[in-house]
Amino acid sequence: MGRVEGKVVVITGAARGQGRSHAVRLAEEGADIIAIDLCENIDIAEYPMGTAEDLEETARLVEKTGRRVVTRQVDVRDRAALETALAEGVAELGRIDVVIPNAGILPIGAGRPVTAFTETVDINLGGVLNTVHAAMPHTTERFSVIVIGSVTGLLPSPLDTTPAGPGFAGYRFAKKTLVNYVDSLAVQLAPSGSRVNAVHPTNVDTDMLFNDAVYRSFRPDLEAPTREDAEHGFHTIQPMPIAYVDTSDVTNAVVFLASDESRYVTGTHLKVDGGALAQKTL
């Protein structure tokens, strides 16, 4: 306990899933939280996004730990709105020590329009840049940025993404580009003692994975595949005997990178992938 005592952490996509997991655990470890989420559906995704009620529940769980929380409903594509939300959060909590741009979508599946690509890039790449850059004027001297990437972004060779459609192509493009962003920004910030790292999970047990579009992508041979039908395909991604990792597994890595335990760790790409990348590069 107390690994991030007194720090102020910004988290996008905080209403549920990984974002909520990070917020609650960091609060348990002593952090105050600025929790941001759109809390509206995004049509191209074709699965439900977090709601205002979900964001309120995240806030309730943070407050239950005894820490403070500021919530705002903001679209990460809107830099001006993010700047306003963060300024309001800082007015209440004092500063920003850790930035976790977590918000993202995965509109997977063939037959989707090119907007599945463009909207995914706008959120999964543009939203990360907007969040980090809007937060930086409020950060402390030695702050930590933790980008939530994906093992998909670390794969060394191009994939035939046609069956997965333009949304997956946009997802992979965004995650690969963020690898270079982390490397470059880490060098720029290193002289100040500030750090930039990324966590790259395999499939995670969130609504981004557990939805009909993903099930159809993994089991196109079935008219209406279920989660159980798709899980065999999930297992093939990792050599370890798992179909996916828990949100808490990703959060464990996030807490380390947010804490002073990692004070000299920067430009690092920490994989939480059950060996998926090692398997793909053999």
PDB file of C-alpha atoms in Angstrom:
ATOM      1  CA  MET A   1       0.000   0.000   0.000  1.00  0.00           C
ATOM      2  CA  GLY A   2       1.048   3.610  -0.524  1.00  0.00           C
ATOM      3  CA  ARG A   3       3.122   3.013  -3.650  1.00  0.00           C
ATOM      4  CA  VAL A   4       1.766   6.193  -5.282  1.00  0.00           C
ATOM      5  CA  GLU A   5       0.848   8.064  -2.098  1.00  0.00           C
ATOM      6  CA  GLY A   6      -0.161  11.673  -2.768  1.00  0.00           C
ATOM      7  CA  LYS A   7       0.140  11.487  -6.553  1.00  0.00           C
ATOM      8  CA  VAL A   8      -2.572  12.797  -8.892  1.00  0.00           C
ATOM      9  CA  VAL A   9      -3.360  10.540 -11.839  1.00  0.00           C
ATOM     10  CA  VAL A  10      -5.295  11.308 -15.024  1.00  0.00           C
ATOM     11  CA  ILE A  11      -7.006   8.328 -16.650  1.00  0.00           C
ATOM     12  CA  THR A  12      -9.108   8.367 -19.814  1.00  0.00           C
ATOM     13  CA  GLY A  13     -11.622   5.645 -20.583  1.00  0.00           C
ATOM     14  CA  ALA A  14     -12.118   5.450 -16.823  1.00  0.00           C
ATOM     15  CA  ALA A  15     -15.791   4.492 -16.704  1.00  0.00           C
ATOM     16  CA  ARG A  16     -15.182   0.752 -16.823  1.00  0.00           C
ATOM     17  CA  GLY A  17     -12.764  -1.979 -17.926  1.00  0.00           C
ATOM     18  CA  GLN A  18      -9.053  -1.270 -17.733  1.00  0.00           C
ATOM     19  CA  GLY A  19      -9.613   2.400 -16.915  1.00  0.00           C
ATOM     20  CA  ARG A  20     -11.696   1.628 -13.846  1.00  0.00           C
ATOM     21  CA  SER A  21      -9.262  -1.067 -12.738  1.00  0.00           C
ATOM     22  CA  HIS A  22      -6.338   1.362 -12.940  1.00  0.00           C
ATOM     23  CA  ALA A  23      -8.261   4.120 -11.146  1.00  0.00           C
ATOM     24  CA  VAL A  24      -9.380   1.996  -8.219  1.00  0.00           C
ATOM     25  CA  ARG A  25      -6.055   0.246  -7.681  1.00  0.00           C
ATOM     26  CA  LEU A  26      -4.069   3.474  -7.876  1.00  0.00           C
ATOM     27  CA  ALA A  27      -6.465   5.038  -5.382  1.00  0.00           C
ATOM     28  CA  GLU A  28      -5.911   2.058  -3.087  1.00  0.00           C
ATOM     29  CA  GLU A  29      -2.195   2.797  -3.404  1.00  0.00           C
ATOM     30  CA  GLY A  30      -2.705   6.432  -2.363  1.00  0.00           C
ATOM     31  CA  ALA A  31      -3.428   8.421  -5.547  1.00  0.00           C
ATOM     32  CA  ASP A  32      -6.143  10.976  -6.269  1.00  0.00           C
ATOM     33  CA  ILE A  33      -7.798  10.502  -9.652  1.00  0.00           C
ATOM     34  CA  ILE A  34      -9.001  12.644 -12.545  1.00  0.00           C
ATOM     35  CA  ALA A  35     -11.303  10.193 -14.328  1.00  0.00           C
ATOM     36  CA  ILE A  36     -12.356  11.025 -17.880  1.00  0.00           C
ATOM     37  CA  ASP A  37     -14.711   9.186 -20.213  1.00  0.00           C
ATOM     38  CA  LEU A  38     -16.957   9.989 -23.162  1.00  0.00           C
ATOM     39  CA  CYS A  39     -19.925   8.114 -21.653  1.00  0.00           C
ATOM     40  CA  GLU A  40     -21.642   7.916 -25.044  1.00  0.00           C
ATOM     41  CA  ASN A  41     -21.836   5.191 -27.651  1.00  0.00           C
ATOM     42  CA  ILE A  42     -19.687   5.433 -30.785  1.00  0.00           C
ATOM     43  CA  ASP A  43     -21.721   4.073 -33.670  1.00  0.00           C
ATOM     44  CA  ILE A  44     -18.823   2.629 -35.648  1.00  0.00           C
ATOM     45  CA  ALA A  45     -17.769   0.450 -32.709  1.00  0.00           C
ATOM     46  CA  GLU A  46     -21.025  -1.533 -32.693  1.00  0.00           C
ATOM     47  CA  TYR A  47     -20.694  -2.436 -29.027  1.00  0.00           C
ATOM     48  CA  PRO A  48     -21.761  -0.344 -26.016  1.00  0.00           C
ATOM     49  CA  MET A  49     -19.388   2.174 -24.512  1.00  0.00           C
ATOM     50  CA  GLY A  50     -19.247   3.073 -20.825  1.00  0.00           C
ATOM     51  CA  THR A  51     -22.068   5.191 -19.432  1.00  0.00           C
ATOM     52  CA  ALA A  52     -22.365   8.134 -17.083  1.00  0.00           C
ATOM     53  CA  GLU A  53     -23.559   5.661 -14.456  1.00  0.00           C
ATOM     54  CA  ASP A  54     -20.418   3.588 -15.013  1.00  0.00           C
ATOM     55  CA  LEU A  55     -18.248   6.670 -14.475  1.00  0.00           C
ATOM     56  CA  GLU A  56     -20.161   7.465 -11.289  1.00  0.00           C
ATOM     57  CA  GLU A  57     -19.479   3.921 -10.089  1.00  0.00           C
ATOM     58  CA  THR A  58     -15.765   4.361 -10.759  1.00  0.00           C
ATOM     59  CA  ALA A  59     -15.878   7.550  -8.695  1.00  0.00           C
ATOM     60  CA  ARG A  60     -17.739   5.770  -5.900  1.00  0.00           C
ATOM     61  CA  LEU A  61     -15.121   2.997  -5.808  1.00  0.00           C
ATOM     62  CA  VAL A  62     -12.276   5.525  -5.721  1.00  0.00           C
ATOM     63  CA  GLU A  63     -13.919   7.505  -2.929  1.00  0.00           C
ATOM     64  CA  LYS A  64     -14.458   4.274  -1.000  1.00  0.00           C
ATOM     65  CA  THR A  65     -10.663   4.023  -0.685  1.00  0.00           C
ATOM     66  CA  GLY A  66     -10.572   7.430   0.981  1.00  0.00           C
ATOM     67  CA  ARG A  67      -9.023   9.229  -1.987  1.00  0.00           C
ATOM     68  CA  ARG A  68     -10.398  12.175  -3.976  1.00  0.00           C
ATOM     69  CA  VAL A  69     -11.724  11.954  -7.520  1.00  0.00           C
ATOM     70  CA  VAL A  70     -12.789  14.430 -10.194  1.00  0.00           C
ATOM     71  CA  THR A  71     -14.866  13.072 -13.093  1.00  0.00           C
ATOM     72  CA  ARG A  72     -15.519  14.667 -16.459  1.00  0.00           C
ATOM     73  CA  GLN A  73     -17.366  13.465 -19.553  1.00  0.00           C
ATOM     74  CA  VAL A  74     -15.081  14.399 -22.433  1.00  0.00           C
ATOM     75  CA  ASP A  75     -14.350  13.141 -25.937  1.00  0.00           C
ATOM     76  CA  VAL A  76     -10.580  12.600 -26.193  1.00  0.00           C
ATOM     77  CA  ARG A  77     -10.751  13.774 -29.803  1.00  0.00           C
ATOM     78  CA  ASP A  78     -11.615  17.267 -28.506  1.00  0.00           C
ATOM     79  CA  ARG A  79      -8.348  18.857 -27.332  1.00  0.00           C
ATOM     80  CA  ALA A  80     -10.025  22.050 -26.098  1.00  0.00           C
ATOM     81  CA  ALA A  81     -12.529  20.115 -24.000  1.00  0.00           C
ATOM     82  CA  LEU A  82      -9.709  18.018 -22.535  1.00  0.00           C
ATOM     83  CA  GLU A  83      -7.748  21.132 -21.667  1.00  0.00           C
ATOM     84  CA  THR A  84     -10.760  22.537 -19.834  1.00  0.00           C
ATOM     85  CA  ALA A  85     -11.454  19.278 -17.977  1.00  0.00           C
ATOM     86  CA  LEU A  86      -7.840  18.901 -16.875  1.00  0.00           C
ATOM     87  CA  ALA A  87      -7.601  22.517 -15.757  1.00  0.00           C
ATOM     88  CA  GLU A  88     -10.713  21.974 -13.627  1.00  0.00           C
ATOM     89  CA  GLY A  89      -9.275  18.785 -12.187  1.00  0.00           C
ATOM     90  CA  VAL A  90      -6.008  20.492 -11.337  1.00  0.00           C
ATOM     91  CA  ALA A  91      -7.878  23.396  -9.728  1.00  0.00           C
ATOM     92  CA  GLU A  92      -9.321  20.861  -7.289  1.00  0.00           C
ATOM     93  CA  LEU A  93      -6.452  18.397  -6.904  1.00  0.00           C
ATOM     94  CA  GLY A  94      -3.434  20.651  -7.419  1.00  0.00           C
ATOM     95  CA  ARG A  95      -1.329  19.103 -10.184  1.00  0.00           C
ATOM     96  CA  ILE A  96      -0.807  16.026 -12.384  1.00  0.00           C
ATOM     97  CA  ASP A  97       1.858  13.430 -11.618  1.00  0.00           C
ATOM     98  CA  VAL A  98       0.796  10.541 -13.857  1.00  0.00           C
ATOM     99  CA  VAL A  99      -1.006  10.460 -17.208  1.00  0.00           C
ATOM    100  CA  ILE A 100      -2.661   7.264 -18.446  1.00  0.00           C
ATOM    101  CA  PRO A 101      -4.263   7.685 -21.891  1.00  0.00           C
ATOM    102  CA  ASN A 102      -6.343   4.515 -21.897  1.00  0.00           C
ATOM    103  CA  ALA A 103      -9.441   5.344 -23.968  1.00  0.00           C
ATOM    104  CA  GLY A 104      -9.814   3.342 -27.173  1.00  0.00           C
ATOM    105  CA  ILE A 105     -12.129   1.423 -29.475  1.00  0.00           C
ATOM    106  CA  LEU A 106     -11.874  -1.685 -31.660  1.00  0.00           C
ATOM    107  CA  PRO A 107     -14.487  -1.810 -34.434  1.00  0.00           C
ATOM    108  CA  ILE A 108     -13.351  -5.178 -35.755  1.00  0.00           C
ATOM    109  CA  GLY A 109     -14.888  -7.010 -38.707  1.00  0.00           C
ATOM    110  CA  ALA A 110     -14.876  -7.076 -42.494  1.00  0.00           C
ATOM    111  CA  GLY A 111     -17.364  -5.080 -44.521  1.00  0.00           C
ATOM    112  CA  ARG A 112     -17.143  -1.899 -42.463  1.00  0.00           C
ATOM    113  CA  PRO A 113     -16.632   1.525 -44.076  1.00  0.00           C
ATOM    114  CA  VAL A 114     -13.300   3.339 -44.125  1.00  0.00           C
ATOM    115  CA  THR A 115     -14.582   5.493 -41.256  1.00  0.00           C
ATOM    116  CA  ALA A 116     -13.894   2.476 -39.044  1.00  0.00           C
ATOM    117  CA  PHE A 117     -10.206   3.142 -39.794  1.00  0.00           C
ATOM    118  CA  THR A 118     -10.311   6.923 -39.464  1.00  0.00           C
ATOM    119  CA  GLU A 119     -12.391   7.054 -36.284  1.00  0.00           C
ATOM    120  CA  THR A 120     -10.238   4.407 -34.618  1.00  0.00           C
ATOM    121  CA  VAL A 121      -7.080   6.353 -35.441  1.00  0.00           C
ATOM    122  CA  ASP A 122      -8.668   9.604 -34.237  1.00  0.00           C
ATOM    123  CA  ILE A 123      -9.465   8.035 -30.838  1.00  0.00           C
ATOM    124  CA  ASN A 124      -6.688   5.485 -30.297  1.00  0.00           C
ATOM    125  CA  LEU A 125      -3.864   7.693 -31.578  1.00  0.00           C
ATOM    126  CA  GLY A 126      -5.166  11.254 -31.660  1.00  0.00           C
ATOM    127  CA  GLY A 127      -6.833  10.818 -28.281  1.00  0.00           C
ATOM    128  CA  VAL A 128      -3.561   9.704 -26.701  1.00  0.00           C
ATOM    129  CA  LEU A 129      -1.667  12.685 -28.098  1.00  0.00           C
ATOM    130  CA  ASN A 130      -4.423  15.072 -27.033  1.00  0.00           C
ATOM    131  CA  THR A 131      -4.470  13.679 -23.497  1.00  0.00           C
ATOM    132  CA  VAL A 132      -0.722  13.742 -22.954  1.00  0.00           C
ATOM    133  CA  HIS A 133      -0.205  17.140 -24.531  1.00  0.00           C
ATOM    134  CA  ALA A 134      -3.161  18.735 -22.741  1.00  0.00           C
ATOM    135  CA  ALA A 135      -1.882  17.382 -19.409  1.00  0.00           C
ATOM    136  CA  MET A 136       1.747  18.437 -19.733  1.00  0.00           C
ATOM    137  CA  PRO A 137       1.290  22.109 -18.708  1.00  0.00           C
ATOM    138  CA  HIS A 138      -0.086  20.843 -15.369  1.00  0.00           C
ATOM    139  CA  THR A 139       2.489  18.144 -14.664  1.00  0.00           C
ATOM    140  CA  THR A 140       5.038  18.035 -11.898  1.00  0.00           C
ATOM    141  CA  GLU A 141       8.774  18.184 -12.592  1.00  0.00           C
ATOM    142  CA  ARG A 142       9.170  14.403 -12.724  1.00  0.00           C
ATOM    143  CA  PHE A 143       5.968  12.959 -14.117  1.00  0.00           C
ATOM    144  CA  SER A 144       5.105   9.603 -15.641  1.00  0.00           C
ATOM    145  CA  VAL A 145       3.175   8.912 -18.846  1.00  0.00           C
ATOM    146  CA  ILE A 146       1.870   5.367 -19.250  1.00  0.00           C
ATOM    147  CA  VAL A 147       0.487   4.652 -22.707  1.00  0.00           C
ATOM    148  CA  ILE A 148      -1.863   1.689 -22.952  1.00  0.00           C
ATOM    149  CA  GLY A 149      -0.750  -0.007 -26.133  1.00  0.00           C
ATOM    150  CA  SER A 150      -1.289  -3.527 -27.456  1.00  0.00           C
ATOM    151  CA  VAL A 151       0.868  -6.485 -28.350  1.00  0.00           C
ATOM    152  CA  THR A 152      -0.609  -5.970 -31.838  1.00  0.00           C
ATOM    153  CA  GLY A 153       1.480  -2.821 -32.126  1.00  0.00           C
ATOM    154  CA  LEU A 154       4.703  -4.733 -31.455  1.00  0.00           C
ATOM    155  CA  LEU A 155       4.324  -7.414 -34.105  1.00  0.00           C
ATOM    156  CA  PRO A 156       7.331  -7.039 -36.420  1.00  0.00           C
ATOM    157  CA  SER A 157       5.765  -7.831 -39.783  1.00  0.00           C
ATOM    158  CA  PRO A 158       2.577  -6.714 -41.555  1.00  0.00           C
ATOM    159  CA  LEU A 159      -0.538  -8.779 -41.105  1.00  0.00           C
ATOM    160  CA  ASP A 160      -3.229  -9.497 -43.669  1.00  0.00           C
ATOM    161  CA  THR A 161      -5.900  -7.492 -41.895  1.00  0.00           C
ATOM    162  CA  THR A 162      -8.580  -7.861 -44.590  1.00  0.00           C
ATOM    163  CA  PRO A 163     -10.735 -10.358 -42.654  1.00  0.00           C
ATOM    164  CA  ALA A 164     -10.573  -8.110 -39.596  1.00  0.00           C
ATOM    165  CA  GLY A 165     -11.547  -5.050 -41.599  1.00  0.00           C
ATOM    166  CA  PRO A 166     -10.522  -1.392 -41.620  1.00  0.00           C
ATOM    167  CA  GLY A 167     -11.260  -0.920 -37.921  1.00  0.00           C
ATOM    168  CA  PHE A 168      -8.625  -3.448 -36.928  1.00  0.00           C
ATOM    169  CA  ALA A 169      -6.227  -1.932 -39.464  1.00  0.00           C
ATOM    170  CA  GLY A 170      -6.758   1.452 -37.793  1.00  0.00           C
ATOM    171  CA  TYR A 171      -6.310  -0.098 -34.354  1.00  0.00           C
ATOM    172  CA  ARG A 172      -3.035  -1.713 -35.339  1.00  0.00           C
ATOM    173  CA  PHE A 173      -1.781   1.439 -37.082  1.00  0.00           C
ATOM    174  CA  ALA A 174      -2.509   3.517 -33.974  1.00  0.00           C
ATOM    175  CA  LYS A 175      -0.836   1.069 -31.616  1.00  0.00           C
ATOM    176  CA  LYS A 176       2.260   0.723 -33.827  1.00  0.00           C
ATOM    177  CA  THR A 177       2.593   4.484 -34.145  1.00  0.00           C
ATOM    178  CA  LEU A 178       2.369   4.847 -30.372  1.00  0.00           C
ATOM    179  CA  VAL A 179       5.449   2.639 -30.035  1.00  0.00           C
ATOM    180  CA  ASN A 180       7.475   5.274 -31.888  1.00  0.00           C
ATOM    181  CA  TYR A 181       5.780   8.062 -29.938  1.00  0.00           C
ATOM    182  CA  VAL A 182       6.789   6.513 -26.607  1.00  0.00           C
ATOM    183  CA  ASP A 183      10.372   6.035 -27.774  1.00  0.00           C
ATOM    184  CA  SER A 184      10.683   9.600 -29.081  1.00  0.00           C
ATOM    185  CA  LEU A 185       8.943  11.405 -26.225  1.00  0.00           C
ATOM    186  CA  ALA A 186      10.907   9.397 -23.651  1.00  0.00           C
ATOM    187  CA  VAL A 187      14.145  10.801 -25.067  1.00  0.00           C
ATOM    188  CA  GLN A 188      12.761  14.339 -25.119  1.00  0.00           C
ATOM    189  CA  LEU A 189      11.640  14.203 -21.492  1.00  0.00           C
ATOM    190  CA  ALA A 190      14.529  12.210 -20.040  1.00  0.00           C
ATOM    191  CA  PRO A 191      16.741  15.233 -19.164  1.00  0.00           C
ATOM    192  CA  SER A 192      13.975  16.522 -16.881  1.00  0.00           C
ATOM    193  CA  GLY A 193      13.624  13.193 -15.098  1.00  0.00           C
ATOM    194  CA  SER A 194      10.136  12.619 -16.476  1.00  0.00           C
ATOM    195  CA  ARG A 195       9.303   9.262 -17.992  1.00  0.00           C
ATOM    196  CA  VAL A 196       7.227   7.754 -20.803  1.00  0.00           C
ATOM    197  CA  ASN A 197       6.498   4.037 -21.000  1.00  0.00           C
ATOM    198  CA  ALA A 198       3.891   1.746 -22.503  1.00  0.00           C
ATOM    199  CA  VAL A 199       2.073  -1.360 -21.372  1.00  0.00           C
ATOM    200  CA  HIS A 200       1.167  -3.760 -24.180  1.00  0.00           C
ATOM    201  CA  PRO A 201      -1.426  -6.369 -23.226  1.00  0.00           C
ATOM    202  CA  THR A 202      -2.802  -9.233 -25.234  1.00  0.00           C
ATOM    203  CA  ASN A 203      -6.594  -9.723 -25.133  1.00  0.00           C
ATOM    204  CA  VAL A 204      -8.030  -8.341 -21.887  1.00  0.00           C
ATOM    205  CA  ASP A 205     -11.297  -9.289 -20.198  1.00  0.00           C
ATOM    206  CA  THR A 206     -13.243  -6.154 -21.136  1.00  0.00           C
ATOM    207  CA  ASP A 207     -16.186  -5.260 -23.350  1.00  0.00           C
ATOM    208  CA  MET A 208     -13.745  -4.527 -26.176  1.00  0.00           C
ATOM    209  CA  LEU A 209     -13.152  -8.285 -26.338  1.00  0.00           C
ATOM    210  CA  PHE A 210     -16.467  -9.655 -25.150  1.00  0.00           C
ATOM    211  CA  ASN A 211     -18.863  -8.553 -27.893  1.00  0.00           C
ATOM    212  CA  ASP A 212     -20.564 -10.075 -30.914  1.00  0.00           C
ATOM    213  CA  ALA A 213     -18.328  -8.363 -33.489  1.00  0.00           C
ATOM    214  CA  VAL A 214     -15.207  -9.962 -32.003  1.00  0.00           C
ATOM    215  CA  TYR A 215     -16.908 -13.335 -31.729  1.00  0.00           C
ATOM    216  CA  ARG A 216     -17.873 -13.182 -35.423  1.00  0.00           C
ATOM    217  CA  SER A 217     -14.326 -12.202 -36.371  1.00  0.00           C
ATOM    218  CA  PHE A 218     -12.892 -15.233 -34.575  1.00  0.00           C
ATOM    219  CA  ARG A 219     -15.648 -17.606 -35.741  1.00  0.00           C
ATOM    220  CA  PRO A 220     -16.818 -16.473 -39.188  1.00  0.00           C
ATOM    221  CA  ASP A 221     -17.990 -20.033 -39.849  1.00  0.00           C
ATOM    222  CA  LEU A 222     -20.873 -19.591 -37.392  1.00  0.00           C
ATOM    223  CA  GLU A 223     -23.964 -17.468 -37.911  1.00  0.00           C
ATOM    224  CA  ALA A 224     -24.240 -16.352 -34.288  1.00  0.00           C
ATOM    225  CA  PRO A 225     -21.076 -17.347 -32.391  1.00  0.00           C
ATOM    226  CA  THR A 226     -20.987 -17.040 -28.623  1.00  0.00           C
ATOM    227  CA  ARG A 227     -18.168 -16.143 -26.270  1.00  0.00           C
ATOM    228  CA  GLU A 228     -17.607 -19.840 -25.685  1.00  0.00           C
ATOM    229  CA  ASP A 229     -17.329 -20.418 -29.437  1.00  0.00           C
ATOM    230  CA  ALA A 230     -14.703 -17.670 -29.785  1.00  0.00           C
ATOM    231  CA  GLU A 231     -12.554 -18.559 -26.796  1.00  0.00           C
ATOM    232  CA  HIS A 232     -10.706 -21.328 -28.643  1.00  0.00           C
ATOM    233  CA  GLY A 233      -9.406 -18.658 -30.998  1.00  0.00           C
ATOM    234  CA  PHE A 234      -8.465 -16.450 -28.062  1.00  0.00           C
ATOM    235  CA  HIS A 235      -6.327 -19.289 -26.696  1.00  0.00           C
ATOM    236  CA  THR A 236      -4.275 -19.573 -29.907  1.00  0.00           C
ATOM    237  CA  ILE A 237      -2.827 -16.076 -29.478  1.00  0.00           C
ATOM    238  CA  GLN A 238      -0.814 -16.878 -26.327  1.00  0.00           C
ATOM    239  CA  PRO A 239       1.435 -19.918 -25.742  1.00  0.00           C
ATOM    240  CA  MET A 240       0.535 -19.765 -22.060  1.00  0.00           C
ATOM    241  CA  PRO A 241      -2.728 -21.638 -21.344  1.00  0.00           C
ATOM    242  CA  ILE A 242      -4.942 -18.536 -21.183  1.00  0.00           C
ATOM    243  CA  ALA A 243      -7.575 -16.974 -23.427  1.00  0.00           C
ATOM    244  CA  TYR A 244      -6.947 -13.449 -22.133  1.00  0.00           C
ATOM    245  CA  VAL A 245      -5.470 -11.571 -19.193  1.00  0.00           C
ATOM    246  CA  ASP A 246      -7.412  -9.902 -16.404  1.00  0.00           C
ATOM    247  CA  THR A 247      -7.628  -6.119 -16.115  1.00  0.00           C
ATOM    248  CA  SER A 248      -5.759  -6.505 -12.821  1.00  0.00           C
ATOM    249  CA  ASP A 249      -2.789  -8.007 -14.677  1.00  0.00           C
ATOM    250  CA  VAL A 250      -2.465  -4.846 -16.754  1.00  0.00           C
ATOM    251  CA  THR A 251      -3.052  -2.677 -13.693  1.00  0.00           C
ATOM    252  CA  ASN A 252      -0.162  -4.344 -11.847  1.00  0.00           C
ATOM    253  CA  ALA A 253       2.176  -3.126 -14.588  1.00  0.00           C
ATOM    254  CA  VAL A 254       0.600   0.331 -14.562  1.00  0.00           C
ATOM    255  CA  VAL A 255       1.076   0.724 -10.808  1.00  0.00           C
ATOM    256  CA  PHE A 256       4.772  -0.128 -11.124  1.00  0.00           C
ATOM    257  CA  LEU A 257       5.270   2.454 -13.875  1.00  0.00           C
ATOM    258  CA  ALA A 258       3.303   5.081 -11.950  1.00  0.00           C
ATOM    259  CA  SER A 259       5.330   4.567  -8.797  1.00  0.00           C
ATOM    260  CA  ASP A 260       8.803   5.750  -7.880  1.00  0.00           C
ATOM    261  CA  GLU A 261       9.897   2.111  -8.008  1.00  0.00           C
ATOM    262  CA  SER A 262      10.337   2.723 -11.750  1.00  0.00           C
ATOM    263  CA  ARG A 263      11.959   6.153 -11.435  1.00  0.00           C
ATOM    264  CA  TYR A 264      14.718   5.258 -13.919  1.00  0.00           C
ATOM    265  CA  VAL A 265      12.520   3.239 -16.271  1.00  0.00           C
ATOM    266  CA  THR A 266      11.660   5.130 -19.455  1.00  0.00           C
ATOM    267  CA  GLY A 267      11.126   4.258 -23.099  1.00  0.00           C
ATOM    268  CA  THR A 268      10.124   0.771 -21.994  1.00  0.00           C
ATOM    269  CA  HIS A 269       7.487  -1.423 -23.649  1.00  0.00           C
ATOM    270  CA  LEU A 270       6.210  -3.749 -20.961  1.00  0.00           C
ATOM    271  CA  LYS A 271       4.362  -6.737 -22.410  1.00  0.00           C
ATOM    272  CA  VAL A 272       1.532  -8.376 -20.475  1.00  0.00           C
ATOM    273  CA  ASP A 273       0.794 -10.881 -23.190  1.00  0.00           C
ATOM    274  CA  GLY A 274       1.215 -14.468 -22.000  1.00  0.00           C
ATOM    275  CA  GLY A 275       4.087 -14.907 -24.451  1.00  0.00           C
ATOM    276  CA  ALA A 276       2.075 -13.838 -27.513  1.00  0.00           C
ATOM    277  CA  LEU A 277       4.821 -11.722 -29.047  1.00  0.00           C
ATOM    278  CA  ALA A 278       7.527 -14.318 -28.369  1.00  0.00           C
ATOM    279  CA  GLN A 279       5.372 -16.909 -30.126  1.00  0.00           C
ATOM    280  CA  LYS A 280       4.780 -14.698 -33.156  1.00  0.00           C
ATOM    281  CA  THR A 281       8.465 -13.863 -33.613  1.00  0.00           C
ATOM    282  CA  LEU A 282       9.814 -17.415 -33.487  1.00  0.00           C
TER     283      LEU A 282
END
